[in-house]
Tab-separated table of C-alpha atoms and ligand atoms in Angstrom:
chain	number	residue	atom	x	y	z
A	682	UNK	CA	172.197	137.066	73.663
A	683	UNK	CA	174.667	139.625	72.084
A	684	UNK	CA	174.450	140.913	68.695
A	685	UNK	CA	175.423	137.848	66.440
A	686	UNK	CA	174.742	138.677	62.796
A	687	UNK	CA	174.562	135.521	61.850
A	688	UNK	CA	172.070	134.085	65.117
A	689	UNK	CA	169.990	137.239	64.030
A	690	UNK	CA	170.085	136.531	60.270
A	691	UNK	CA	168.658	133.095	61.476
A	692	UNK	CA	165.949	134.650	63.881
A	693	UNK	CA	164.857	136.972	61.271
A	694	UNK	CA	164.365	134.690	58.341
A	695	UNK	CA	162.497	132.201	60.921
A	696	UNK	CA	159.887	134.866	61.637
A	697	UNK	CA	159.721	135.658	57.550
A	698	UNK	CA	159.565	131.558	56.533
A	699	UNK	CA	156.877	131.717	59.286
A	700	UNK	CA	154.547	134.472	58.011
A	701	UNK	CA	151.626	134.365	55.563
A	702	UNK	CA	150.401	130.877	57.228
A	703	UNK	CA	146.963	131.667	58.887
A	704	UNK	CA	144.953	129.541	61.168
A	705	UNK	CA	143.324	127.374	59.029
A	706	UNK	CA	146.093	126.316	56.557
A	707	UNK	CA	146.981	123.040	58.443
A	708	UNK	CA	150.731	123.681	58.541
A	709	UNK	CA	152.482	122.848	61.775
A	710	UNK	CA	156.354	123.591	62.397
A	711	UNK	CA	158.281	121.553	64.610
A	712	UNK	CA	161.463	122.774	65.878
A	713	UNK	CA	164.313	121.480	68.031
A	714	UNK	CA	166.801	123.146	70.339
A	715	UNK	CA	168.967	122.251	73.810
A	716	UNK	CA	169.227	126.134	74.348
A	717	UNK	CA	165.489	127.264	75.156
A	718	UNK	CA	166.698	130.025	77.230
A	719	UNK	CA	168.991	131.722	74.525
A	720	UNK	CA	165.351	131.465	72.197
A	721	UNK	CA	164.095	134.810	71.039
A	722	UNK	CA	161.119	135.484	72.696
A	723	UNK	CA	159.706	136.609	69.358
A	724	UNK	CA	160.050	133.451	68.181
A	725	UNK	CA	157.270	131.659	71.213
A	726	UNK	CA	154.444	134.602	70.840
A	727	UNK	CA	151.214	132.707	69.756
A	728	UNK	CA	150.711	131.713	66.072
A	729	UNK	CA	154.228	131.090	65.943
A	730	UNK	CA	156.116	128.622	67.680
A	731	UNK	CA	153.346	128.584	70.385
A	732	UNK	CA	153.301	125.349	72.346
A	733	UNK	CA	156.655	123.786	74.244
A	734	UNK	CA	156.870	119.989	74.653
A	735	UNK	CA	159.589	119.611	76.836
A	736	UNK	CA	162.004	116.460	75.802
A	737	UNK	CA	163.344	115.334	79.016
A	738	UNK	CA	165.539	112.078	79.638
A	739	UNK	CA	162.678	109.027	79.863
A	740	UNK	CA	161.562	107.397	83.381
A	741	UNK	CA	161.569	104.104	84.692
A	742	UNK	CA	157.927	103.589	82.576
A	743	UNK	CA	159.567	105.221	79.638
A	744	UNK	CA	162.431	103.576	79.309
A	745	UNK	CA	160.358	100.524	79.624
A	746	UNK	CA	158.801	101.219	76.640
A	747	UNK	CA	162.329	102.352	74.868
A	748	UNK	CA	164.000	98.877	75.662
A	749	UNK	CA	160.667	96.989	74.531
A	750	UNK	CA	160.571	98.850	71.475
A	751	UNK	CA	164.365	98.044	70.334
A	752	UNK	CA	163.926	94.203	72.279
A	753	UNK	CA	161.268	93.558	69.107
A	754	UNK	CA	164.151	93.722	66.570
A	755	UNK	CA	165.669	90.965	68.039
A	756	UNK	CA	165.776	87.488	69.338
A	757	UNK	CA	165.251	87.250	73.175
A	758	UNK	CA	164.195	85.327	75.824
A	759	UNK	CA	162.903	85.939	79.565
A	760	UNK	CA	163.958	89.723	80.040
A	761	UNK	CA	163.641	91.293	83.212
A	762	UNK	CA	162.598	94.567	81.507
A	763	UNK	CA	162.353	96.212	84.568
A	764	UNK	CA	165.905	95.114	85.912
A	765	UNK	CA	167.037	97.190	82.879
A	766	UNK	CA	165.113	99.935	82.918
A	767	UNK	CA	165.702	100.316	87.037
A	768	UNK	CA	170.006	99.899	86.192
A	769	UNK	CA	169.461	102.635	83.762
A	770	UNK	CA	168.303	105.457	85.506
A	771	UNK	CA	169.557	108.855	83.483
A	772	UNK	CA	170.102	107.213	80.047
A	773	UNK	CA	168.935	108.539	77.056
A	774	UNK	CA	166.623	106.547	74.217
A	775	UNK	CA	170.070	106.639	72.221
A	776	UNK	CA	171.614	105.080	74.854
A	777	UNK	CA	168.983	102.332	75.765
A	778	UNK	CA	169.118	101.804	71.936
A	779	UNK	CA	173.069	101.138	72.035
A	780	UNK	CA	172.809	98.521	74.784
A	781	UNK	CA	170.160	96.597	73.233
A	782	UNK	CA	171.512	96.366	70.294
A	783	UNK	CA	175.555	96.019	72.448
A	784	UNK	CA	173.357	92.782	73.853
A	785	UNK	CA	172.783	91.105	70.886
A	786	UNK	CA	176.572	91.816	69.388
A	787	UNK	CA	177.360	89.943	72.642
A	788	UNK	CA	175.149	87.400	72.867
A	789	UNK	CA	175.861	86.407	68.862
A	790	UNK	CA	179.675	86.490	69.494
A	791	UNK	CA	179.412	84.125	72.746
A	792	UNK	CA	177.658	82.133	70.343
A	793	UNK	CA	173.725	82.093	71.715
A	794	UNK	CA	170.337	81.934	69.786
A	795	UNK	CA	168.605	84.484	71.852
A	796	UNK	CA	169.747	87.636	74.079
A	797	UNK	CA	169.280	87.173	77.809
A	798	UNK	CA	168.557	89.537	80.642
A	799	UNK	CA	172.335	88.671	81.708
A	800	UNK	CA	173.615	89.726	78.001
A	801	UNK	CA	171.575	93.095	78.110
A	802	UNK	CA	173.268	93.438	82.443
A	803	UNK	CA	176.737	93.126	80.572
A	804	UNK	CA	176.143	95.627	77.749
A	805	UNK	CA	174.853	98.243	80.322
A	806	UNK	CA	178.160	97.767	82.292
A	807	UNK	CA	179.777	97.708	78.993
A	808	UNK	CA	178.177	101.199	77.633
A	809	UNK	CA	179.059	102.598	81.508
A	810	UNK	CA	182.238	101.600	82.129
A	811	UNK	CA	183.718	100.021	78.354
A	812	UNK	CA	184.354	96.437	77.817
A	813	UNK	CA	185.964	94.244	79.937
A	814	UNK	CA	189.715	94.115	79.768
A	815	UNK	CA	190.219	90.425	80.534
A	816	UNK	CA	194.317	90.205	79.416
A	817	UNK	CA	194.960	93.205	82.284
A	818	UNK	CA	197.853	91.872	84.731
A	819	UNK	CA	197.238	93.707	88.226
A	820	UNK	CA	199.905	92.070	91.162
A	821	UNK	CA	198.376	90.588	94.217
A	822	UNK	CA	198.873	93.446	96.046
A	823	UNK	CA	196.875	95.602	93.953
A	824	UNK	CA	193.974	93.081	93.601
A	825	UNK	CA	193.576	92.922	97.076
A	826	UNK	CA	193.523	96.950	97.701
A	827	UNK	CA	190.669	97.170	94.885
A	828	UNK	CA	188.363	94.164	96.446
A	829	UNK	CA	188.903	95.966	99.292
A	830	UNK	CA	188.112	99.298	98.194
A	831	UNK	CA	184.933	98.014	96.215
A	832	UNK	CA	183.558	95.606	99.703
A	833	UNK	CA	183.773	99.387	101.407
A	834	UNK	CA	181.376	100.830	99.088
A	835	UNK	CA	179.612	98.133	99.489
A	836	UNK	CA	179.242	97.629	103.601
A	837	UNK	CA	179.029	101.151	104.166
A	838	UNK	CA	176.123	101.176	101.691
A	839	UNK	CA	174.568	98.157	103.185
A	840	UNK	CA	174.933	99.800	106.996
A	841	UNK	CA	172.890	102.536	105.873
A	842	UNK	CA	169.312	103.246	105.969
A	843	UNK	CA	168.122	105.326	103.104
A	844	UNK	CA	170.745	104.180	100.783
A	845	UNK	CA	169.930	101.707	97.422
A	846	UNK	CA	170.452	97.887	97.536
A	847	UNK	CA	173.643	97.089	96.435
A	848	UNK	CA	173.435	95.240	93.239
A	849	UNK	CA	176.893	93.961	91.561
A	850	UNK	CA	179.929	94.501	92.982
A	851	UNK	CA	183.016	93.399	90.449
A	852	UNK	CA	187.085	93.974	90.369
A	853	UNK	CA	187.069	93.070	86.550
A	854	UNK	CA	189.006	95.871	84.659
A	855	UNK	CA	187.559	97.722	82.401
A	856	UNK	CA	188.709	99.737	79.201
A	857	UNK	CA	187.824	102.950	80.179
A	858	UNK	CA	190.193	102.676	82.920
A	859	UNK	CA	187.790	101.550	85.634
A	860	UNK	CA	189.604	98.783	88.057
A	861	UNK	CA	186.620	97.840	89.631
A	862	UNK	CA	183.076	99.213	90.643
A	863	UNK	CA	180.275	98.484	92.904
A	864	UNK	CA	176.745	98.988	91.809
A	865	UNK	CA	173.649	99.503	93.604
A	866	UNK	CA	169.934	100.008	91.940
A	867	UNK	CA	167.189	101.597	93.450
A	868	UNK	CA	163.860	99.589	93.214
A	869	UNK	CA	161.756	102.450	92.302
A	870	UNK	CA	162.770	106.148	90.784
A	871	UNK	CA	163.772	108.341	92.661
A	872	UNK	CA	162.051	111.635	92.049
A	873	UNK	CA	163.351	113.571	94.848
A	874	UNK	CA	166.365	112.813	97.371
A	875	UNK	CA	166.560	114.009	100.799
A	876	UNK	CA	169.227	115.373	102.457
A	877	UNK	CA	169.540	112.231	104.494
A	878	UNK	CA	170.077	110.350	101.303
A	879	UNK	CA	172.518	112.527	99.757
A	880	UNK	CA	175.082	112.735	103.147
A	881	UNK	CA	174.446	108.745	102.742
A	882	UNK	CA	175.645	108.557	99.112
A	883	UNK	CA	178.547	111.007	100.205
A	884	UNK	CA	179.505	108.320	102.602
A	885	UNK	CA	179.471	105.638	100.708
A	886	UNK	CA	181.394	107.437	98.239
A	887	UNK	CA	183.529	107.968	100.778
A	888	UNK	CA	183.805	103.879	101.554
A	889	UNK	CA	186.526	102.503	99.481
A	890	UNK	CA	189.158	104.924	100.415
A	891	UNK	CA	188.171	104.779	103.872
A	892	UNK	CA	188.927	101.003	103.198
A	893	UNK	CA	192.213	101.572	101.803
A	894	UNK	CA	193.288	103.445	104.761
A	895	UNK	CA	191.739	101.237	107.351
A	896	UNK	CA	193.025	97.935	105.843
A	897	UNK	CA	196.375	98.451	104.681
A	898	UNK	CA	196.874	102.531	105.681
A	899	UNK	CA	197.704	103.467	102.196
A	900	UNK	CA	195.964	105.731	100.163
A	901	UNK	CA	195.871	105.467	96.116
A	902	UNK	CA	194.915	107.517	93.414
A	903	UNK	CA	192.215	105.588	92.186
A	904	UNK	CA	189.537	107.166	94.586
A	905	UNK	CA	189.488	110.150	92.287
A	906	UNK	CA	186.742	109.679	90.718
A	907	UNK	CA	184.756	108.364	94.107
A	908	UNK	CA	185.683	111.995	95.230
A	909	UNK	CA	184.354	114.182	91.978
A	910	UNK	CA	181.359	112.395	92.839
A	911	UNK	CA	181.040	113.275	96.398
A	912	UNK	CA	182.243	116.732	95.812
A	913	UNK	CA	179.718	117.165	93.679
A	914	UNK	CA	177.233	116.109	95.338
A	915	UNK	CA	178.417	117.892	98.739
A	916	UNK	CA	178.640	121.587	96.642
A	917	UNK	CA	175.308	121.432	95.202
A	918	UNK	CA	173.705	120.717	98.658
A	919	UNK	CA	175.291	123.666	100.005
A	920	UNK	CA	174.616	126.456	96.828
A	921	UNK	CA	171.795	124.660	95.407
A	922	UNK	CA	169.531	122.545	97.333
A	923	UNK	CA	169.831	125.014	100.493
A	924	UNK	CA	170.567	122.376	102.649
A	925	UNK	CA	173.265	123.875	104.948
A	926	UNK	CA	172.557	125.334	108.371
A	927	UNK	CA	174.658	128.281	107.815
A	928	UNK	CA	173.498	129.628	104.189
A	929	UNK	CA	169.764	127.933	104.186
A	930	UNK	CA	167.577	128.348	101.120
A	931	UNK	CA	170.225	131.002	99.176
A	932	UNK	CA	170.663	130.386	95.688
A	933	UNK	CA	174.878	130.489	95.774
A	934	UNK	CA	174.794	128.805	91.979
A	935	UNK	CA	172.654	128.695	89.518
A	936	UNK	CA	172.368	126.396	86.818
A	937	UNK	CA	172.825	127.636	83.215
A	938	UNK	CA	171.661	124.920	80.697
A	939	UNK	CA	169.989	122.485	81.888
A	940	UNK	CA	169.969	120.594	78.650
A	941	UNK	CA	173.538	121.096	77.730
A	942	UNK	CA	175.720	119.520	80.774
A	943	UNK	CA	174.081	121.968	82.954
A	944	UNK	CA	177.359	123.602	84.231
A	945	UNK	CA	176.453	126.466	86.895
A	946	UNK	CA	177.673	129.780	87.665
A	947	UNK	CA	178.621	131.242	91.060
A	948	UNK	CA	176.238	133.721	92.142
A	949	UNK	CA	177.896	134.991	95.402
A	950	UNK	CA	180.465	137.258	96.485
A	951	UNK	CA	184.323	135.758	96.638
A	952	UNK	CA	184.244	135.346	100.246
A	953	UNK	CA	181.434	133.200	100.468
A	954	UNK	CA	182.333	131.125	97.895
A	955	UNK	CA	185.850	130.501	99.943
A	956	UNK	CA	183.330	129.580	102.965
A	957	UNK	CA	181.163	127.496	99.998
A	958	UNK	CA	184.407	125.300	99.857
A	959	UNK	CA	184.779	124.779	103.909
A	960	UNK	CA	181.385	123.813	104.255
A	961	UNK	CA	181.525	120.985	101.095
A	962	UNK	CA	185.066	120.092	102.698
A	963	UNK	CA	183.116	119.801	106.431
A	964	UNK	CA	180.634	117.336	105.143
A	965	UNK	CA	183.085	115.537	102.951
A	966	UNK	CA	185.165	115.375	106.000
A	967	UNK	CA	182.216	114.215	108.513
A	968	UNK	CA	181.332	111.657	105.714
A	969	UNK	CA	184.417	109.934	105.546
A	970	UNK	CA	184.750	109.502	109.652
A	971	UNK	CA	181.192	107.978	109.089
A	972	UNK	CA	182.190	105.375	106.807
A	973	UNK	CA	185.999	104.649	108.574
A	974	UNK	CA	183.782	104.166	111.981
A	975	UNK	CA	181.358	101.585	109.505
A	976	UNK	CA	184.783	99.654	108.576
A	977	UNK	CA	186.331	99.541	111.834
A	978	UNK	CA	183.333	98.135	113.715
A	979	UNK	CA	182.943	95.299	110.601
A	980	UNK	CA	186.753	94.507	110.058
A	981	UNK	CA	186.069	90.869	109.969
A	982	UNK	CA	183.007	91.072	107.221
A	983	UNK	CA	185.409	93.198	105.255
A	984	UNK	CA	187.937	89.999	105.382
A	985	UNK	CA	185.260	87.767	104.477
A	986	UNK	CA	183.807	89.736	101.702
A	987	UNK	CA	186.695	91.064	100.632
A	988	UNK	CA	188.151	87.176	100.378
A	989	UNK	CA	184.930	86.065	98.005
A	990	UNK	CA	185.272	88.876	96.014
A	991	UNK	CA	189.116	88.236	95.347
A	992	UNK	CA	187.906	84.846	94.395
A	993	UNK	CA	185.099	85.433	92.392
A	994	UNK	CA	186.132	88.849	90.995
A	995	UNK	CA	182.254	89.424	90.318
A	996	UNK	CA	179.454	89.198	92.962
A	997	UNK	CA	175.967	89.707	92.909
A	998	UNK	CA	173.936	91.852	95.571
A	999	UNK	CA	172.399	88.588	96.912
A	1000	UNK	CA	175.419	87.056	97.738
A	1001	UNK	CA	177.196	89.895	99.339
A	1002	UNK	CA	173.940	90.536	101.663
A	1003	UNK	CA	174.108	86.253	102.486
A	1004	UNK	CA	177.405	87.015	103.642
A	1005	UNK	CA	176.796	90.347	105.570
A	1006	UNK	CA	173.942	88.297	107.431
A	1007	UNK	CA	175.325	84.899	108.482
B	2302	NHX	C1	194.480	104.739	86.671
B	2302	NHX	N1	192.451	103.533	87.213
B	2302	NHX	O1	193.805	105.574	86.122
B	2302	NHX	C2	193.865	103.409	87.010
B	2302	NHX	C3	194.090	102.425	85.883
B	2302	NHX	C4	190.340	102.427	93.253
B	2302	NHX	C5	189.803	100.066	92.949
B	2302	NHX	N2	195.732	104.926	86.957
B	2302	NHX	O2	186.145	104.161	92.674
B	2302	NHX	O3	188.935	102.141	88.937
B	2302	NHX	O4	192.576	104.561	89.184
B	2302	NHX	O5	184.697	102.105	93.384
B	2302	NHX	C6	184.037	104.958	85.485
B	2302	NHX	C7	183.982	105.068	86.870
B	2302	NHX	C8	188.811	105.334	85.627
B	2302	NHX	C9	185.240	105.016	84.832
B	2302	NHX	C10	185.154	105.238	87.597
B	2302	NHX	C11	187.661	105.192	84.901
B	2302	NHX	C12	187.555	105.464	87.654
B	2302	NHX	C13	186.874	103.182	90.679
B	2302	NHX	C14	190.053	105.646	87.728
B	2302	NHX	C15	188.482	101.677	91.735
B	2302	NHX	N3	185.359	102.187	92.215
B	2302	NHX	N4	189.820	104.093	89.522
B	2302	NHX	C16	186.096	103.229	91.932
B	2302	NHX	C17	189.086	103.025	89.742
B	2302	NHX	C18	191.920	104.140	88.285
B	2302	NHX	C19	188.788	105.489	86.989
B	2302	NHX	C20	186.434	105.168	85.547
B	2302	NHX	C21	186.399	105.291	86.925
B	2302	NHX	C22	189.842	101.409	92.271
B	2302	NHX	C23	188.331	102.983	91.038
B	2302	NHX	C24	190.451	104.287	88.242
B	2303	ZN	ZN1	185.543	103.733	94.543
């Protein structure tokens, strides 16, 4: 990795510390690191740091476990563990220790003996998105374009096949920013998505502003962060997961570490990474026709939906689905 003086300084007196031990002198040494592919490869010969347990973010049955283990330090009552653990998918033990505890702060200050399944459902939100932001005046107008927005997530998830329940749909601000946000939980993890289920969760992406130009023909800034998402997604399909016709299973992009934020490096010429962009901004585009041709053909669900969610500014998958049905 370069010459460093000081990373060598550090690999060097690893090896020394590590010497003299011999099989049979019981001493084991742990060590840590989010960079195993910068590690010397000195370092991982046998009798030295010789095995590799591989830390990765916990599963549905592992987080489990987590939130049971932090649940026993305090009062609760009825949890739906596995509501918890399924709304969690790709948090860390830290993190499933924050909302737990997040629960309790919230379930002491609203003045309760024990934490419910609903406290521990508000402190995930809470941890994702920051803490409600009850004082927040948004006009009418505004209000209606974000209940909107959120019900077109929410249909064009719903008139999907391969796409997760939708779970909690709200238009309560949040500190972070957030003005409203519809959720939707798998019922088991997902190992492995298709290709069929990421051009679905493009579309939905794609759903609120589709909304927003469908209902009232504006278009507003707040989408942004709808369209990171399905940019993401989109460009990773295309130079990662070999899923478009015209490059097929070429690595474009490689991923550097996987443990630290896993950004990615283009590895392609110029040109095709110009033609990387049309093809993301093809299926982005072919998306968001899907999702406008979902909204037009259920204009008067929207209305309906859209109307209960203005009222109740938080609605739960159930309802919206009783609604979508009648
Ligand atoms: C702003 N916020 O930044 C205003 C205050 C379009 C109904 N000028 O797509 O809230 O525009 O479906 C987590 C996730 C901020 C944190 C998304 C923080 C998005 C979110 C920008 C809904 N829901 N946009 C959405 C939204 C905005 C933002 C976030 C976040 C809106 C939209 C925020
Ligand atoms: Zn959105």
């Amino acid at each position: 990795m370069g010459g460093n003086d000081e990373r060598e300084q550090t690999l060097n007196q690893l090896l020394t510390e590590m010497d003299g031990f011999d099989g049979k002198k019981g001493v084991v040494i742990l060590a840590a690191t989010n960079r195993p592919e910068s590690l010397d490869s000195a370092l991982l010969r046998p009798g030295r740091f010789d095995r590799t347990v591989i830390m990765n973010l916990p599963d549905l049955e592992g987080r489990k476990a987590i939130l049971n283990v932090h649940l026993k330090n305090i009062k609760h009552k009825d949890i739906d563990v596995d509501l918890i653990a399924r709304a969690t998918a790709g948090s860390s033990g830290a993190e499933l220790a924050n909302i737990v505890n997040e629960a309790a702060l919230l379930a002491v200050r609203t003045g309760k003996e024990y934490v419910s399944t609903s406290d521990l459902e508000e402190s995930v939100e809470t941890v994702i998105a920051g803490a409600q932001k009850k004082g927040m005046v948004i006009s009418e107008k505004e209000k209606k374009i974000i209940a909107y927005h959120e019900i077109g997530h929410a249909l064009v998830a719903a008139m999907q096949t391969h796409s997760a329940p939708v779970h909690k749909i709200t238009i309560i601000p949040r500190t972070s920013g957030a003005l409203g946000y519809t959720m939707q939980v798998d019922s088991k993890e997902k190992y492995l998505l298709s290709k069929e289920e990421l051009l679905n969760k493009i579309t939905t992406f794609t759903g609120g502003r589709a909304a927003e130009k469908v209902i009232f023909d504006v278009i507003t800034t707040g989408a942004s962060n709808d369209i990171e998402q399905a940019t993401r997604i989109a460009r990773s399909m295309v130079s990662r997961y070999g899923m478009s016709d015209k490059y097929g299973m070429m690595a474009l992009e490689t991923v550097n570490n996987a443990y630290l934020g896993g950004d990615t490096t283009l590895a392609c010429s110029s040109a095709t990474a110009a033609d990387i962009d049309s093809e993301v901004r093809a299926i982005i585009e072919n998306a968001y026709n899907k999702a406008v041709e979902i909204i037009k053909a259920n204009r008067k669900k929207m209305d309906e939906l859209a109307g209960f969610l203005l009222e109740k500014e938080t609605i739960t998958g159930e309802e919206f689905m009783e609604i979508l049905n009648r």
